[in-house]
XYZ file of C-alpha atoms in Angstrom:
289
model
C -7.049 2.329 -16.536
C -4.248 -0.178 -16.674
C -2.007 -0.290 -19.711
C 1.342 -0.771 -21.159
C 3.156 2.039 -22.953
C 6.652 1.711 -24.426
C 9.550 2.365 -22.068
C 10.447 1.518 -18.489
C 8.308 2.652 -15.509
C 4.834 3.686 -14.448
C 1.990 3.220 -12.042
C -1.745 3.520 -12.614
C -4.299 3.479 -9.824
C -7.672 3.928 -11.399
C -10.388 1.735 -12.735
C -8.499 -1.422 -13.546
C -10.838 -3.816 -11.873
C -7.692 -5.501 -10.577
C -8.912 -5.848 -7.012
C -9.725 -9.174 -5.388
C -12.153 -11.214 -7.450
C -11.754 -9.091 -10.576
C -11.886 -10.862 -13.922
C -8.636 -11.150 -15.816
C -7.453 -12.584 -19.090
C -5.546 -11.819 -22.255
C -8.432 -9.959 -23.916
C -9.078 -7.668 -20.971
C -5.344 -7.038 -20.560
C -4.915 -6.045 -24.227
C -7.815 -3.589 -24.057
C -6.462 -2.137 -20.832
C -2.983 -1.643 -22.305
C -4.366 0.138 -25.354
C -6.497 2.516 -23.287
C -3.661 3.447 -20.964
C -1.175 3.992 -23.785
C -3.609 6.427 -25.403
C -4.072 8.426 -22.180
C -0.375 8.675 -21.212
C 1.181 9.108 -24.646
C 2.325 12.740 -24.423
C 2.416 13.434 -20.681
C 5.453 15.001 -18.986
C 6.815 13.799 -15.651
C 4.629 14.707 -12.670
C 5.420 15.853 -9.131
C 2.354 15.679 -6.912
C 1.516 15.350 -3.218
C -1.930 14.659 -1.758
C -2.537 15.583 1.903
C -5.066 14.501 4.519
C -5.383 15.855 8.053
C -8.092 14.388 10.288
C -8.904 16.238 13.509
C -11.532 14.368 15.491
C -14.331 13.767 12.979
C -13.350 16.740 10.817
C -11.068 16.894 7.785
C -9.500 20.369 7.938
C -7.081 19.398 5.167
C -8.077 17.325 2.140
C -5.819 18.363 -0.712
C -5.723 16.526 -4.018
C -2.973 17.090 -6.561
C -2.145 15.739 -9.992
C -3.245 12.134 -10.409
C -4.109 11.705 -6.708
C -7.739 12.627 -6.045
C -8.996 12.371 -2.447
C -12.672 11.890 -1.635
C -14.420 11.766 1.716
C -16.528 8.605 1.666
C -18.976 6.961 4.024
C -17.363 5.447 7.094
C -18.618 2.416 8.996
C -18.996 3.011 12.734
C -19.773 5.987 14.926
C -17.073 8.612 15.228
C -15.084 7.300 12.271
C -13.906 9.192 9.194
C -12.989 7.677 5.854
C -11.030 9.007 2.857
C -10.661 7.163 -0.466
C -7.793 7.752 -2.897
C -9.030 7.807 -6.490
C -6.615 7.755 -9.438
C -7.385 10.743 -11.667
C -4.923 9.713 -14.390
C -2.324 7.052 -15.106
C 0.563 7.685 -12.728
C 3.323 7.558 -11.770
C 5.077 7.091 -15.084
C 8.852 7.073 -15.420
C 10.283 10.118 -13.656
C 7.114 10.826 -11.688
C 7.348 11.410 -7.944
C 4.072 11.034 -6.105
C 3.387 11.216 -2.396
C 0.487 10.844 0.020
C 0.732 12.471 3.470
C -1.764 11.567 6.198
C -2.039 12.959 9.745
C -4.518 11.768 12.376
C -4.851 13.970 15.482
C -7.227 15.006 18.276
C -8.608 11.500 18.754
C -9.380 10.944 15.066
C -10.423 7.465 13.957
C -9.456 7.648 10.301
C -9.574 5.018 7.570
C -7.768 5.663 4.275
C -8.379 3.241 1.413
C -8.314 3.355 -2.394
C -10.853 2.895 -5.144
C -8.765 0.474 -7.210
C -5.461 -1.326 -7.394
C -2.291 0.606 -8.158
C -0.527 -0.827 -11.206
C 3.164 -0.288 -11.877
C 3.489 -0.051 -15.658
C 6.150 0.625 -18.291
C 6.365 4.313 -19.214
C 7.925 6.571 -21.846
C 10.808 7.867 -19.702
C 13.710 5.654 -18.558
C 13.711 6.966 -14.973
C 12.379 4.938 -12.053
C 8.963 5.882 -10.679
C 8.647 6.815 -6.996
C 5.629 6.624 -4.704
C 6.061 7.799 -1.099
C 3.537 7.386 1.718
C 4.005 9.337 4.958
C 1.700 8.587 7.893
C 1.628 10.432 11.238
C -0.652 9.329 14.080
C -0.790 11.486 17.213
C -1.669 10.401 20.744
C -5.133 8.931 21.232
C -5.761 8.739 17.478
C -6.179 5.736 15.173
C -5.295 5.243 11.516
C -6.362 2.316 9.363
C -4.297 2.395 6.151
C -5.999 -0.117 3.845
C -5.219 0.546 0.164
C -5.876 -1.935 -2.617
C -2.970 -3.995 -3.853
C 0.046 -2.827 -5.829
C 0.495 -4.780 -9.075
C 3.971 -4.899 -10.622
C 3.517 -5.273 -14.385
C 6.210 -6.621 -16.705
C 9.025 -4.125 -17.542
C 7.922 -1.602 -14.896
C 10.307 -0.110 -12.304
C 8.916 1.297 -9.072
C 10.343 2.335 -5.720
C 7.685 2.661 -3.007
C 8.406 3.838 0.529
C 6.069 4.016 3.516
C 7.153 5.954 6.611
C 5.051 5.925 9.778
C 5.427 8.042 12.931
C 3.351 6.994 15.954
C 2.785 8.566 19.351
C 2.843 6.309 22.429
C -0.965 6.012 22.578
C -1.549 5.915 18.815
C -3.197 2.949 17.079
C -2.401 1.663 13.621
C -3.717 -1.000 11.267
C -1.651 -1.054 8.080
C -2.087 -3.470 5.179
C 0.262 -3.719 2.215
C -0.167 -6.174 -0.670
C 1.938 -6.741 -3.781
C 0.967 -8.812 -6.817
C 3.899 -9.745 -9.031
C 2.762 -9.523 -12.636
C -0.618 -9.395 -14.301
C -2.283 -12.455 -15.786
C 0.278 -14.591 -17.593
C 3.254 -12.219 -17.320
C 6.408 -11.938 -15.169
C 6.754 -9.025 -12.724
C 8.585 -5.782 -13.212
C 11.215 -4.404 -10.844
C 9.700 -3.532 -7.468
C 11.379 -2.248 -4.310
C 9.333 -1.431 -1.221
C 10.420 -0.192 2.196
C 8.281 0.105 5.328
C 9.729 2.110 8.243
C 7.762 2.593 11.473
C 8.809 4.665 14.482
C 6.953 4.848 17.792
C 7.834 7.664 20.192
C 10.771 8.375 17.903
C 12.203 4.871 18.307
C 12.347 2.222 15.544
C 9.564 -0.350 15.657
C 9.940 -1.906 12.194
C 12.240 -1.315 9.236
C 11.777 -3.733 6.363
C 12.784 -3.625 2.704
C 11.671 -6.048 -0.007
C 12.835 -6.359 -3.623
C 11.383 -8.442 -6.428
C 11.866 -8.955 -10.145
C 14.772 -8.065 -12.459
C 17.700 -6.588 -10.543
C 16.591 -7.995 -7.174
C 19.078 -10.108 -5.191
C 19.262 -13.737 -6.275
C 16.801 -15.995 -4.534
C 13.841 -13.614 -4.333
C 11.702 -16.221 -6.117
C 13.329 -19.242 -4.462
C 12.089 -21.576 -1.795
C 13.348 -19.397 1.061
C 11.419 -16.307 -0.079
C 8.402 -16.501 -2.413
C 8.623 -20.167 -3.429
C 6.779 -19.449 -6.661
C 3.908 -17.465 -5.102
C 2.831 -14.335 -6.966
C 1.024 -12.415 -4.211
C 2.653 -11.280 -0.976
C 1.471 -8.998 1.780
C 1.698 -7.932 5.371
C -0.553 -6.644 8.086
C 0.915 -4.491 10.854
C -1.164 -3.794 13.972
C 0.006 -1.424 16.729
C -2.077 -1.069 19.907
C -1.133 0.296 23.360
C -2.840 -2.773 24.909
C -0.150 -4.952 23.377
C 2.278 -3.531 25.965
C 0.678 -5.912 28.490
C -0.432 -8.830 26.312
C -0.242 -9.640 22.615
C -0.796 -12.721 20.474
C 1.867 -15.414 20.471
C 3.915 -16.173 17.389
C 2.261 -18.839 15.249
C 1.754 -20.089 11.729
C -1.489 -19.143 9.998
C -1.672 -21.986 7.523
C 1.129 -23.126 5.227
C 2.175 -19.700 3.899
C 1.365 -17.091 6.561
C 2.738 -16.282 10.012
C 2.015 -13.953 12.913
C 5.085 -12.451 14.590
C 5.053 -10.290 17.762
C 7.442 -7.333 17.498
C 9.654 -5.792 20.171
C 6.990 -3.272 21.110
C 3.176 -3.134 21.261
C 2.792 -4.503 17.752
C 2.335 -7.673 15.703
C 3.183 -8.347 12.071
C 1.328 -10.821 9.885
C 3.182 -11.868 6.721
C 1.496 -13.944 4.020
C 2.097 -15.475 0.602
C -0.596 -16.621 -1.815
C -0.982 -17.699 -5.439
C -3.161 -14.671 -6.233
C -4.598 -11.417 -4.864
C -7.928 -12.942 -3.889
C -6.420 -15.602 -1.637
C -4.003 -13.096 -0.113
C -6.830 -10.736 0.834
C -8.847 -13.580 2.321
C -5.906 -14.508 4.521
C -5.164 -11.005 5.805
C -8.792 -9.980 6.292
C -9.473 -13.301 7.985
C -6.851 -12.444 10.610
C -8.374 -9.003 11.131
C -11.812 -10.516 11.722
C -10.714 -13.398 13.910
C -8.545 -11.219 16.151
C -11.057 -8.361 16.311
C -8.547 -5.773 15.179
């Protein structure tokens, strides 16, 4: 359900077929815009928070709210639990404030993914849309946060924040991907911030801004250099205290960087979502993370 409605800011995360390998083109985009405009035409601003708590292999808390529907889905591997975020309606639109809160405890091995890409779209209200992700991983637990990509459509305005709190023996695999504009269009305004603390101390604090209103040079040779898909892969493992991969280039537009802590960050650029996903997933497979 991806569309354009008049006005400044929105996000849709259901049924767009915008994931890697999905077909795209002017005809599909026009139909998508019409469908979304029909569904969101008279909706008021939404405040909604979805919550997941994994305790071992159990899910004592699985609370959906508003446009954020959570479903327990089949996990791969013994002892693992998986939750998929499904968009129940087009959101967030201008003025909406959505949040997802995830806690992994008691040795949980939890994967959270999504059923489709999230699309930032123009909305009826002039206010910026907000989407906040809060992740908490307790000692001995593991969280794999692997949503589909965020697509910033023309004339949208979205602020997305991800905050992570890790215990000393927690494990994390976190993937974030942004696609700047749909087929044949420029991006909207997109600001993202990723903040990670381990044992209460900063591990990573990074903010990125793209599109109208972003600092000059965001699309220049020192930043995106004309690429329209950008992403990062953060891996935190206690074993990295003793040994972790060395810094290196991963092709012409991707790099692996060890952090000051038991963590590595892979940053990549690509011409499209498909190539970006191939790069990031290729690192996951080759490194056995």
